Every structure is written in C-alpha cells, then in structure tokens.
C-alpha cells in the first residue's frame, strides 16, 4: 500500500500535486496528514517528517519501505510503478514536451508563486472569486 505524507492541501500546492495525480489515476493510497505548526528546525512538523524524509519536507511517498520525496520524483516513481496508467504520453516527442512543461512549472514561475500563494478556500469577491457561501 502506498502512503502519501502531505501537509495542508489548501495551502500546499506541493502536497496537492501528488495527491491529485494519485486520485486522478485512481491509484489506491493512504493519505498521512502532517500538520504544519512551523518549519523551524525544532517544530513538531520537522520532527515528524524527518523520520520519513531527511530533507524534512512534504510531500513524501512511501512504498514498500522506500521513501520518495519531491513532487516530480514522486510522479516519475508512480509512472514507473503503474505503466498501465500511461501517466506520461507514450509517443516520445509528446513525452519530452510534457516533461519540459512539468519541469518548467516545477522549478519556474517564482515571481508568480511569491505573489500568489495558494489558498483554495480564500474568499476574494473583490477579484471576482466566488469563494464559499
Ligand atoms: N521541491 C519540493 C518542495 C516541497 C516543499 O517545499 N514542501 C513544503 C510544504 S509546502 C515544505 O515541506 N516545507 C518545509 C520547509 O521548507 O522547511 C517538492 O516538489 O516536493
């Protein structure tokens, strides 16, 4: 059984990514929620996650005792484990293109990320958001 250690999906787009991938691909997994109290070295979050991932970050996928961290590495691992899901395009040039786009999204857009941190539950009528009632 796959376990996915993640933080708050409302704020952590990193956590959301492999969660969406696994859900979308219909792959069975156990979601293990690790609360963000703080990211300081003496936080409960760090103490918990460092028992799984030496880097001390979520998301982390654990499968048969192997811990895989970093969203792209997790996606690649899942794609290899479940080839029948065709997570990457089968055609070589389309696959290269898809990987380029994912890598760009993964490591780029720093300005956008800083200016627009994720908050799915935000209520922002002043910018046209519907929010929740
Ligand atoms: N490159 C990593 C980034 C993961 C990441 O930054 N996760 C944040 C959660 S939003 C984290 O755990 N931060 C803890 C810290 O920075 O100490 C990935 O793709 O998974």
mmCIF file of N, CA and C and ligand atoms in Angstrom:
data_model
loop_
_atom_site.group_PDB
_atom_site.id
_atom_site.type_symbol
_atom_site.label_atom_id
_atom_site.label_comp_id
_atom_site.label_asym_id
_atom_site.label_seq_id
_atom_site.Cartn_x
_atom_site.Cartn_y
_atom_site.Cartn_z
ATOM 1 N N UNK A 1 0.848 -1.207 0.000
ATOM 2 C CA UNK A 1 0.000 0.000 0.000
ATOM 3 C C UNK A 1 0.885 1.260 0.000
ATOM 4 N N UNK A 2 0.553 2.200 -0.851
ATOM 5 C CA UNK A 2 1.277 3.473 -0.903
ATOM 6 C C UNK A 2 0.785 4.383 0.212
ATOM 7 N N UNK A 3 1.723 5.052 0.862
ATOM 8 C CA UNK A 3 1.349 6.102 1.820
ATOM 9 C C UNK A 3 1.859 7.422 1.259
ATOM 10 N N UNK A 4 1.029 8.445 1.361
ATOM 11 C CA UNK A 4 1.448 9.768 0.906
ATOM 12 C C UNK A 4 1.393 10.725 2.093
ATOM 13 N N UNK A 5 2.568 11.193 2.506
ATOM 14 C CA UNK A 5 2.664 12.155 3.608
ATOM 15 C C UNK A 5 2.557 13.552 3.008
ATOM 16 N N UNK A 6 1.552 14.261 3.462
ATOM 17 C CA UNK A 6 1.352 15.610 2.919
ATOM 18 C C UNK A 6 0.939 16.573 4.024
ATOM 19 N N UNK A 7 1.052 17.871 3.675
ATOM 20 C CA UNK A 7 0.590 18.912 4.588
ATOM 21 C C UNK A 7 -0.819 19.339 4.198
ATOM 22 N N UNK A 8 -1.151 20.541 4.553
ATOM 23 C CA UNK A 8 -2.483 21.082 4.311
ATOM 24 C C UNK A 8 -2.690 21.348 2.815
ATOM 25 N N UNK A 9 -3.652 20.655 2.211
ATOM 26 C CA UNK A 9 -3.857 20.769 0.764
ATOM 27 C C UNK A 9 -4.429 22.122 0.362
ATOM 28 N N UNK A 10 -4.943 22.870 1.322
ATOM 29 C CA UNK A 10 -5.449 24.196 0.980
ATOM 30 C C UNK A 10 -4.309 25.158 0.651
ATOM 31 N N UNK A 11 -3.226 25.034 1.396
ATOM 32 C CA UNK A 11 -2.115 25.981 1.248
ATOM 33 C C UNK A 11 -0.903 25.401 0.523
ATOM 34 N N UNK A 12 -0.779 24.100 0.528
ATOM 35 C CA UNK A 12 0.442 23.498 -0.008
ATOM 36 C C UNK A 12 0.198 22.894 -1.380
ATOM 37 N N UNK A 13 0.558 23.678 -2.410
ATOM 38 C CA UNK A 13 0.389 23.140 -3.771
ATOM 39 C C UNK A 13 1.319 21.945 -3.976
ATOM 40 N N UNK A 14 2.445 21.927 -3.234
ATOM 41 C CA UNK A 14 3.362 20.780 -3.338
ATOM 42 C C UNK A 14 2.645 19.519 -2.861
ATOM 43 N N UNK A 15 1.923 19.654 -1.777
ATOM 44 C CA UNK A 15 1.200 18.499 -1.243
ATOM 45 C C UNK A 15 0.071 18.077 -2.182
ATOM 46 N N UNK A 16 -0.573 19.089 -2.748
ATOM 47 C CA UNK A 16 -1.724 18.823 -3.619
ATOM 48 C C UNK A 16 -1.325 18.039 -4.874
ATOM 49 N N UNK A 17 -0.129 18.314 -5.402
ATOM 50 C CA UNK A 17 0.251 17.732 -6.704
ATOM 51 C C UNK A 17 0.207 16.195 -6.747
ATOM 52 N N UNK A 18 0.979 15.503 -5.892
ATOM 53 C CA UNK A 18 0.929 14.034 -5.982
ATOM 54 C C UNK A 18 -0.417 13.475 -5.538
ATOM 55 N N UNK A 19 -1.115 14.209 -4.662
ATOM 56 C CA UNK A 19 -2.442 13.784 -4.217
ATOM 57 C C UNK A 19 -3.392 13.768 -5.415
ATOM 58 N N UNK A 20 -3.358 14.847 -6.208
ATOM 59 C CA UNK A 20 -4.218 14.917 -7.405
ATOM 60 C C UNK A 20 -3.825 13.823 -8.402
ATOM 61 N N UNK A 21 -2.519 13.642 -8.578
ATOM 62 C CA UNK A 21 -2.048 12.618 -9.529
ATOM 63 C C UNK A 21 -2.585 11.237 -9.154
ATOM 64 N N UNK A 22 -2.446 10.875 -7.885
ATOM 65 C CA UNK A 22 -2.888 9.542 -7.452
ATOM 66 C C UNK A 22 -4.401 9.402 -7.555
ATOM 67 N N UNK A 23 -5.114 10.446 -7.133
ATOM 68 C CA UNK A 23 -6.590 10.412 -7.221
ATOM 69 C C UNK A 23 -7.034 10.292 -8.670
ATOM 70 N N UNK A 24 -6.460 11.159 -9.505
ATOM 71 C CA UNK A 24 -6.850 11.223 -10.912
ATOM 72 C C UNK A 24 -6.583 9.891 -11.617
ATOM 73 N N UNK A 25 -5.479 9.248 -11.232
ATOM 74 C CA UNK A 25 -5.111 7.971 -11.863
ATOM 75 C C UNK A 25 -5.811 6.788 -11.190
ATOM 76 N N UNK A 26 -6.606 7.104 -10.169
ATOM 77 C CA UNK A 26 -7.353 6.028 -9.495
ATOM 78 C C UNK A 26 -6.424 5.005 -8.840
ATOM 79 N N UNK A 27 -5.383 5.498 -8.219
ATOM 80 C CA UNK A 27 -4.412 4.626 -7.543
ATOM 81 C C UNK A 27 -4.698 4.684 -6.044
ATOM 82 N N UNK A 28 -4.818 3.519 -5.464
ATOM 83 C CA UNK A 28 -5.150 3.424 -4.049
ATOM 84 C C UNK A 28 -3.969 3.892 -3.188
ATOM 85 N N UNK A 29 -4.224 4.731 -2.198
ATOM 86 C CA UNK A 29 -3.153 5.161 -1.297
ATOM 87 C C UNK A 29 -3.738 5.622 0.029
ATOM 88 N N UNK A 30 -2.860 5.613 1.035
ATOM 89 C CA UNK A 30 -3.268 6.134 2.342
ATOM 90 C C UNK A 30 -2.699 7.547 2.475
ATOM 91 N N UNK A 31 -3.559 8.487 2.798
ATOM 92 C CA UNK A 31 -3.122 9.874 2.982
ATOM 93 C C UNK A 31 -2.710 10.065 4.438
ATOM 94 N N UNK A 32 -1.467 10.489 4.647
ATOM 95 C CA UNK A 32 -0.984 10.741 6.012
ATOM 96 C C UNK A 32 -0.752 12.239 6.159
ATOM 97 N N UNK A 33 -1.608 12.856 6.968
ATOM 98 C CA UNK A 33 -1.567 14.305 7.126
ATOM 99 C C UNK A 33 -0.528 14.696 8.183
ATOM 100 N N UNK A 34 0.370 15.583 7.810
ATOM 101 C CA UNK A 34 1.365 16.089 8.763
ATOM 102 C C UNK A 34 1.085 17.579 8.959
ATOM 103 N N UNK A 35 0.704 17.935 10.177
ATOM 104 C CA UNK A 35 0.297 19.310 10.451
ATOM 105 C C UNK A 35 1.496 20.263 10.365
ATOM 106 N N UNK A 36 1.285 21.418 9.685
ATOM 107 C CA UNK A 36 2.311 22.463 9.660
ATOM 108 C C UNK A 36 2.147 23.298 10.924
ATOM 109 N N UNK A 37 2.974 23.069 11.939
ATOM 110 C CA UNK A 37 2.948 24.019 13.054
ATOM 111 C C UNK A 37 3.915 25.150 12.725
ATOM 112 N N UNK A 38 5.115 24.783 12.307
ATOM 113 C CA UNK A 38 6.051 25.766 11.744
ATOM 114 C C UNK A 38 7.108 24.964 10.998
ATOM 115 N N UNK A 39 7.968 25.684 10.262
ATOM 116 C CA UNK A 39 9.030 24.990 9.537
ATOM 117 C C UNK A 39 10.360 25.112 10.277
ATOM 118 N N UNK A 40 10.331 25.615 11.512
ATOM 119 C CA UNK A 40 11.589 25.790 12.245
ATOM 120 C C UNK A 40 12.157 24.412 12.601
ATOM 121 N N UNK A 41 13.486 24.340 12.756
ATOM 122 C CA UNK A 41 14.122 23.033 12.975
ATOM 123 C C UNK A 41 13.576 22.287 14.190
ATOM 124 N N UNK A 42 13.071 23.023 15.196
ATOM 125 C CA UNK A 42 12.573 22.350 16.404
ATOM 126 C C UNK A 42 11.048 22.159 16.387
ATOM 127 N N UNK A 43 10.419 22.336 15.210
ATOM 128 C CA UNK A 43 8.954 22.187 15.135
ATOM 129 C C UNK A 43 8.546 20.718 15.167
ATOM 130 N N UNK A 44 7.281 20.512 15.520
ATOM 131 C CA UNK A 44 6.732 19.152 15.526
ATOM 132 C C UNK A 44 6.684 18.611 14.083
ATOM 133 N N UNK A 45 6.366 19.528 13.154
ATOM 134 C CA UNK A 45 6.329 19.144 11.730
ATOM 135 C C UNK A 45 7.668 18.526 11.311
ATOM 136 N N UNK A 46 8.764 19.246 11.615
ATOM 137 C CA UNK A 46 10.097 18.757 11.213
ATOM 138 C C UNK A 46 10.436 17.447 11.911
ATOM 139 N N UNK A 47 10.099 17.378 13.192
ATOM 140 C CA UNK A 47 10.417 16.154 13.945
ATOM 141 C C UNK A 47 9.695 14.961 13.327
ATOM 142 N N UNK A 48 8.445 15.178 12.921
ATOM 143 C CA UNK A 48 7.651 14.088 12.341
ATOM 144 C C UNK A 48 8.166 13.705 10.959
ATOM 145 N N UNK A 49 8.313 14.696 10.103
ATOM 146 C CA UNK A 49 8.610 14.382 8.698
ATOM 147 C C UNK A 49 10.052 13.906 8.513
ATOM 148 N N UNK A 50 10.950 14.362 9.394
ATOM 149 C CA UNK A 50 12.353 13.925 9.255
ATOM 150 C C UNK A 50 12.549 12.445 9.592
ATOM 151 N N UNK A 51 11.560 11.841 10.247
ATOM 152 C CA UNK A 51 11.671 10.393 10.456
ATOM 153 C C UNK A 51 11.428 9.647 9.138
ATOM 154 N N UNK A 52 10.803 10.331 8.174
ATOM 155 C CA UNK A 52 10.474 9.733 6.874
ATOM 156 C C UNK A 52 11.402 10.251 5.780
ATOM 157 N N UNK A 53 11.623 11.574 5.792
ATOM 158 C CA UNK A 53 12.374 12.236 4.727
ATOM 159 C C UNK A 53 13.482 13.085 5.350
ATOM 160 N N UNK A 54 14.745 12.764 5.097
ATOM 161 C CA UNK A 54 15.851 13.505 5.716
ATOM 162 C C UNK A 54 15.855 14.987 5.358
ATOM 163 N N UNK A 55 15.241 15.331 4.225
ATOM 164 C CA UNK A 55 15.192 16.727 3.805
ATOM 165 C C UNK A 55 14.181 17.522 4.652
ATOM 166 N N UNK A 56 13.237 16.816 5.253
ATOM 167 C CA UNK A 56 12.292 17.481 6.158
ATOM 168 C C UNK A 56 11.190 18.247 5.462
ATOM 169 N N UNK A 57 10.770 17.751 4.294
ATOM 170 C CA UNK A 57 9.687 18.423 3.557
ATOM 171 C C UNK A 57 8.627 17.425 3.123
ATOM 172 N N UNK A 58 7.416 17.923 2.936
ATOM 173 C CA UNK A 58 6.364 17.143 2.289
ATOM 174 C C UNK A 58 6.198 17.685 0.869
ATOM 175 N N UNK A 59 5.701 16.902 -0.051
ATOM 176 C CA UNK A 59 5.179 15.553 0.077
ATOM 177 C C UNK A 59 6.275 14.473 0.066
ATOM 178 N N UNK A 60 5.921 13.341 0.670
ATOM 179 C CA UNK A 60 6.763 12.144 0.609
ATOM 180 C C UNK A 60 5.858 10.949 0.331
ATOM 181 N N UNK A 61 6.258 10.152 -0.637
ATOM 182 C CA UNK A 61 5.523 8.915 -0.919
ATOM 183 C C UNK A 61 6.338 7.750 -0.353
ATOM 184 N N UNK A 62 5.682 6.884 0.395
ATOM 185 C CA UNK A 62 6.363 5.706 0.945
ATOM 186 C C UNK A 62 5.714 4.462 0.349
ATOM 187 N N UNK A 63 6.553 3.610 -0.228
ATOM 188 C CA UNK A 63 6.062 2.400 -0.889
ATOM 189 C C UNK A 63 7.031 1.266 -0.602
ATOM 190 N N UNK A 64 6.534 0.217 0.029
ATOM 191 C CA UNK A 64 7.376 -0.940 0.366
ATOM 192 C C UNK A 64 8.653 -0.518 1.082
ATOM 193 N N UNK A 65 8.537 0.415 2.010
ATOM 194 C CA UNK A 65 9.689 0.834 2.806
ATOM 195 C C UNK A 65 10.580 1.870 2.131
ATOM 196 N N UNK A 66 10.281 2.193 0.881
ATOM 197 C CA UNK A 66 11.079 3.197 0.163
ATOM 198 C C UNK A 66 10.402 4.560 0.259
ATOM 199 N N UNK A 67 11.151 5.587 0.684
ATOM 200 C CA UNK A 67 10.601 6.946 0.741
ATOM 201 C C UNK A 67 11.068 7.726 -0.487
ATOM 202 N N UNK A 68 10.116 8.286 -1.212
ATOM 203 C CA UNK A 68 10.430 9.094 -2.398
ATOM 204 C C UNK A 68 9.897 10.489 -2.134
ATOM 205 N N UNK A 69 10.730 11.507 -2.233
ATOM 206 C CA UNK A 69 10.273 12.866 -1.999
ATOM 207 C C UNK A 69 10.544 13.728 -3.211
ATOM 208 N N UNK A 70 9.924 14.867 -3.206
ATOM 209 C CA UNK A 70 9.921 15.849 -4.293
ATOM 210 C C UNK A 70 8.855 15.427 -5.315
ATOM 211 N N UNK A 71 7.990 16.382 -5.635
ATOM 212 C CA UNK A 71 6.802 16.042 -6.427
ATOM 213 C C UNK A 71 7.125 15.406 -7.787
ATOM 214 N N UNK A 72 8.149 15.934 -8.467
ATOM 215 C CA UNK A 72 8.453 15.356 -9.783
ATOM 216 C C UNK A 72 9.003 13.945 -9.651
ATOM 217 N N UNK A 73 9.857 13.737 -8.632
ATOM 218 C CA UNK A 73 10.400 12.392 -8.402
ATOM 219 C C UNK A 73 9.271 11.424 -8.041
ATOM 220 N N UNK A 74 8.310 11.904 -7.272
ATOM 221 C CA UNK A 74 7.154 11.072 -6.917
ATOM 222 C C UNK A 74 6.360 10.727 -8.176
ATOM 223 N N UNK A 75 6.139 11.730 -9.016
ATOM 224 C CA UNK A 75 5.370 11.490 -10.249
ATOM 225 C C UNK A 75 6.075 10.468 -11.131
ATOM 226 N N UNK A 76 7.391 10.586 -11.248
ATOM 227 C CA UNK A 76 8.147 9.627 -12.072
ATOM 228 C C UNK A 76 8.062 8.217 -11.479
ATOM 229 N N UNK A 77 8.163 8.144 -10.155
ATOM 230 C CA UNK A 77 8.097 6.832 -9.497
ATOM 231 C C UNK A 77 6.725 6.197 -9.743
ATOM 232 N N UNK A 78 5.684 6.981 -9.572
ATOM 233 C CA UNK A 78 4.325 6.469 -9.760
ATOM 234 C C UNK A 78 4.133 6.024 -11.225
ATOM 235 N N UNK A 79 4.651 6.823 -12.151
ATOM 236 C CA UNK A 79 4.531 6.466 -13.575
ATOM 237 C C UNK A 79 5.225 5.134 -13.862
ATOM 238 N N UNK A 80 6.379 4.913 -13.223
ATOM 239 C CA UNK A 80 7.100 3.634 -13.426
ATOM 240 C C UNK A 80 6.382 2.452 -12.771
ATOM 241 N N UNK A 81 5.809 2.702 -11.621
ATOM 242 C CA UNK A 81 5.131 1.625 -10.891
ATOM 243 C C UNK A 81 3.831 1.200 -11.559
ATOM 244 N N UNK A 82 3.196 2.145 -12.229
ATOM 245 C CA UNK A 82 1.888 1.878 -12.834
ATOM 246 C C UNK A 82 1.924 2.214 -14.331
ATOM 247 N N UNK A 83 2.712 1.460 -15.114
ATOM 248 C CA UNK A 83 2.845 1.788 -16.543
ATOM 249 C C UNK A 83 1.513 1.740 -17.281
ATOM 250 N N UNK A 84 0.600 0.899 -16.783
ATOM 251 C CA UNK A 84 -0.698 0.761 -17.444
ATOM 252 C C UNK A 84 -1.542 2.033 -17.341
ATOM 253 N N UNK A 85 -1.156 2.939 -16.457
ATOM 254 C CA UNK A 85 -1.909 4.192 -16.302
ATOM 255 C C UNK A 85 -1.517 5.237 -17.351
ATOM 256 N N UNK A 86 -0.421 4.992 -18.068
ATOM 257 C CA UNK A 86 0.039 5.934 -19.114
ATOM 258 C C UNK A 86 0.074 7.381 -18.606
ATOM 259 N N UNK A 87 0.764 7.593 -17.520
ATOM 260 C CA UNK A 87 0.777 8.940 -16.937
ATOM 261 C C UNK A 87 1.540 9.939 -17.806
ATOM 262 N N UNK A 88 2.572 9.452 -18.484
ATOM 263 C CA UNK A 88 3.249 10.283 -19.487
ATOM 264 C C UNK A 88 2.753 9.835 -20.854
ATOM 265 N N UNK A 89 2.768 10.745 -21.843
ATOM 266 C CA UNK A 89 2.388 10.323 -23.202
ATOM 267 C C UNK A 89 3.303 9.198 -23.693
ATOM 268 N N UNK A 90 2.772 8.295 -24.469
ATOM 269 C CA UNK A 90 3.588 7.171 -24.939
ATOM 270 C C UNK A 90 4.495 7.597 -26.100
ATOM 271 N N UNK A 91 4.066 8.565 -26.859
ATOM 272 C CA UNK A 91 4.865 9.000 -28.013
ATOM 273 C C UNK A 91 6.047 9.854 -27.511
ATOM 274 N N UNK A 92 7.247 9.571 -28.022
ATOM 275 C CA UNK A 92 8.491 10.129 -27.468
ATOM 276 C C UNK A 92 8.528 11.661 -27.448
ATOM 277 N N UNK A 93 8.174 12.289 -28.566
ATOM 278 C CA UNK A 93 8.289 13.757 -28.600
ATOM 279 C C UNK A 93 7.216 14.402 -27.717
ATOM 280 N N UNK A 94 6.035 13.795 -27.695
ATOM 281 C CA UNK A 94 4.974 14.319 -26.815
ATOM 282 C C UNK A 94 5.392 14.166 -25.352
ATOM 283 N N UNK A 95 6.073 13.052 -25.056
ATOM 284 C CA UNK A 95 6.529 12.816 -23.681
ATOM 285 C C UNK A 95 7.607 13.836 -23.289
ATOM 286 N N UNK A 96 8.516 14.100 -24.222
ATOM 287 C CA UNK A 96 9.565 15.102 -23.949
ATOM 288 C C UNK A 96 8.936 16.466 -23.702
ATOM 289 N N UNK A 97 7.949 16.791 -24.506
ATOM 290 C CA UNK A 97 7.266 18.072 -24.364
ATOM 291 C C UNK A 97 6.548 18.140 -23.006
ATOM 292 N N UNK A 98 5.855 17.074 -22.656
ATOM 293 C CA UNK A 98 5.127 17.040 -21.375
ATOM 294 C C UNK A 98 6.100 17.184 -20.205
ATOM 295 N N UNK A 99 7.245 16.524 -20.314
ATOM 296 C CA UNK A 99 8.237 16.625 -19.232
ATOM 297 C C UNK A 99 8.793 18.040 -19.149
ATOM 298 N N UNK A 100 9.012 18.664 -20.293
ATOM 299 C CA UNK A 100 9.510 20.047 -20.296
ATOM 300 C C UNK A 100 8.519 20.971 -19.597
ATOM 301 N N UNK A 101 7.253 20.824 -19.931
ATOM 302 C CA UNK A 101 6.218 21.684 -19.338
ATOM 303 C C UNK A 101 6.137 21.452 -17.828
ATOM 304 N N UNK A 102 6.173 20.189 -17.423
ATOM 305 C CA UNK A 102 6.095 19.886 -15.984
ATOM 306 C C UNK A 102 7.316 20.414 -15.237
ATOM 307 N N UNK A 103 8.499 20.240 -15.846
ATOM 308 C CA UNK A 103 9.722 20.714 -15.189
ATOM 309 C C UNK A 103 9.708 22.231 -15.079
ATOM 310 N N UNK A 104 9.230 22.887 -16.117
ATOM 311 C CA UNK A 104 9.155 24.358 -16.090
ATOM 312 C C UNK A 104 8.204 24.819 -14.988
ATOM 313 N N UNK A 105 7.064 24.167 -14.915
ATOM 314 C CA UNK A 105 6.091 24.500 -13.866
ATOM 315 C C UNK A 105 6.685 24.228 -12.488
ATOM 316 N N UNK A 106 7.444 23.147 -12.409
ATOM 317 C CA UNK A 106 8.010 22.699 -11.129
ATOM 318 C C UNK A 106 9.051 23.683 -10.594
ATOM 319 N N UNK A 107 9.932 24.142 -11.491
ATOM 320 C CA UNK A 107 11.072 24.928 -10.996
ATOM 321 C C UNK A 107 10.991 26.395 -11.374
ATOM 322 N N UNK A 108 10.001 26.789 -12.129
ATOM 323 C CA UNK A 108 9.910 28.173 -12.579
ATOM 324 C C UNK A 108 8.769 28.934 -11.923
ATOM 325 N N UNK A 109 8.423 30.044 -12.522
ATOM 326 C CA UNK A 109 7.294 30.873 -12.083
ATOM 327 C C UNK A 109 7.469 31.346 -10.627
ATOM 328 N N UNK A 110 8.709 31.651 -10.241
ATOM 329 C CA UNK A 110 8.964 32.047 -8.853
ATOM 330 C C UNK A 110 8.227 33.334 -8.483
ATOM 331 N N UNK A 111 8.214 34.284 -9.427
ATOM 332 C CA UNK A 111 7.527 35.550 -9.155
ATOM 333 C C UNK A 111 6.043 35.319 -8.893
ATOM 334 N N UNK A 112 5.442 34.483 -9.747
ATOM 335 C CA UNK A 112 4.012 34.181 -9.609
ATOM 336 C C UNK A 112 3.742 33.471 -8.282
ATOM 337 N N UNK A 113 4.610 32.520 -7.960
ATOM 338 C CA UNK A 113 4.451 31.772 -6.711
ATOM 339 C C UNK A 113 4.502 32.684 -5.492
ATOM 340 N N UNK A 114 5.451 33.646 -5.528
ATOM 341 C CA UNK A 114 5.590 34.546 -4.380
ATOM 342 C C UNK A 114 4.386 35.473 -4.287
ATOM 343 N N UNK A 115 3.938 35.950 -5.460
ATOM 344 C CA UNK A 115 2.838 36.928 -5.450
ATOM 345 C C UNK A 115 1.492 36.269 -5.184
ATOM 346 N N UNK A 116 1.343 35.030 -5.592
ATOM 347 C CA UNK A 116 0.050 34.349 -5.484
ATOM 348 C C UNK A 116 0.191 33.016 -4.754
ATOM 349 N N UNK A 117 0.422 33.041 -3.464
ATOM 350 C CA UNK A 117 0.480 31.763 -2.744
ATOM 351 C C UNK A 117 -0.870 31.061 -2.802
ATOM 352 N N UNK A 118 -0.851 29.752 -2.693
ATOM 353 C CA UNK A 118 -2.104 29.002 -2.860
ATOM 354 C C UNK A 118 -2.984 29.105 -1.614
ATOM 355 N N UNK A 119 -4.258 29.348 -1.843
ATOM 356 C CA UNK A 119 -5.270 29.287 -0.790
ATOM 357 C C UNK A 119 -6.601 29.004 -1.464
ATOM 358 N N UNK A 120 -6.915 27.728 -1.599
ATOM 359 C CA UNK A 120 -8.101 27.315 -2.354
ATOM 360 C C UNK A 120 -9.381 27.809 -1.694
ATOM 361 N N UNK A 121 -9.363 27.913 -0.366
ATOM 362 C CA UNK A 121 -10.578 28.294 0.347
ATOM 363 C C UNK A 121 -10.765 29.807 0.457
ATOM 364 N N UNK A 122 -9.864 30.573 -0.121
ATOM 365 C CA UNK A 122 -9.941 32.026 0.027
ATOM 366 C C UNK A 122 -11.247 32.568 -0.549
ATOM 367 N N UNK A 123 -11.793 33.580 0.098
ATOM 368 C CA UNK A 123 -12.999 34.251 -0.368
ATOM 369 C C UNK A 123 -12.553 35.623 -0.871
ATOM 370 N N UNK A 124 -12.560 35.819 -2.192
ATOM 371 C CA UNK A 124 -11.976 37.033 -2.764
ATOM 372 C C UNK A 124 -12.942 37.696 -3.746
ATOM 373 N N UNK A 125 -14.095 38.165 -3.279
ATOM 374 C CA UNK A 125 -15.080 38.727 -4.202
ATOM 375 C C UNK A 125 -14.538 39.945 -4.954
ATOM 376 N N UNK A 126 -13.583 40.684 -4.334
ATOM 377 C CA UNK A 126 -13.051 41.896 -4.970
ATOM 378 C C UNK A 126 -12.268 41.587 -6.236
ATOM 379 N N UNK A 127 -11.821 40.342 -6.421
ATOM 380 C CA UNK A 127 -11.130 39.990 -7.657
ATOM 381 C C UNK A 127 -11.942 38.982 -8.472
ATOM 382 N N UNK A 128 -13.217 38.877 -8.158
ATOM 383 C CA UNK A 128 -14.088 38.028 -8.960
ATOM 384 C C UNK A 128 -14.211 36.602 -8.473
ATOM 385 N N UNK A 129 -13.521 36.276 -7.375
ATOM 386 C CA UNK A 129 -13.631 34.915 -6.853
ATOM 387 C C UNK A 129 -15.011 34.694 -6.241
ATOM 388 N N UNK A 130 -15.528 33.509 -6.386
ATOM 389 C CA UNK A 130 -16.847 33.199 -5.834
ATOM 390 C C UNK A 130 -16.759 32.849 -4.356
ATOM 391 N N UNK A 131 -15.614 32.224 -3.960
ATOM 392 C CA UNK A 131 -15.462 31.796 -2.574
ATOM 393 C C UNK A 131 -16.535 30.796 -2.186
ATOM 394 N N UNK A 132 -16.632 30.564 -0.892
ATOM 395 C CA UNK A 132 -17.680 29.659 -0.438
ATOM 396 C C UNK A 132 -18.747 30.463 0.292
ATOM 397 N N UNK A 133 -19.968 29.995 0.222
ATOM 398 C CA UNK A 133 -21.088 30.751 0.806
ATOM 399 C C UNK A 133 -21.023 30.717 2.327
HETATM 400 N N1 LIG B 1 10.620 20.696 -4.382
HETATM 401 C C1 LIG B 1 9.785 20.108 -3.349
HETATM 402 C C2 LIG B 1 9.222 21.236 -2.497
HETATM 403 C C3 LIG B 1 8.487 20.710 -1.293
HETATM 404 C C4 LIG B 1 8.202 21.817 -0.303
HETATM 405 O O1 LIG B 1 8.763 22.924 -0.352
HETATM 406 N N2 LIG B 1 7.293 21.495 0.637
HETATM 407 C C5 LIG B 1 6.951 22.419 1.684
HETATM 408 C C6 LIG B 1 5.470 22.300 2.011
HETATM 409 S S1 LIG B 1 4.540 23.480 1.153
HETATM 410 C C7 LIG B 1 7.681 22.022 2.935
HETATM 411 O O2 LIG B 1 7.590 20.904 3.363
HETATM 412 N N3 LIG B 1 8.408 22.966 3.509
HETATM 413 C C8 LIG B 1 9.121 22.753 4.736
HETATM 414 C C9 LIG B 1 10.324 23.641 4.819
HETATM 415 O O3 LIG B 1 10.559 24.444 3.886
HETATM 416 O O4 LIG B 1 11.039 23.535 5.804
HETATM 417 C C10 LIG B 1 8.696 19.253 -3.981
HETATM 418 O O5 LIG B 1 8.471 19.383 -5.185
HETATM 419 O O6 LIG B 1 8.092 18.408 -3.319
#
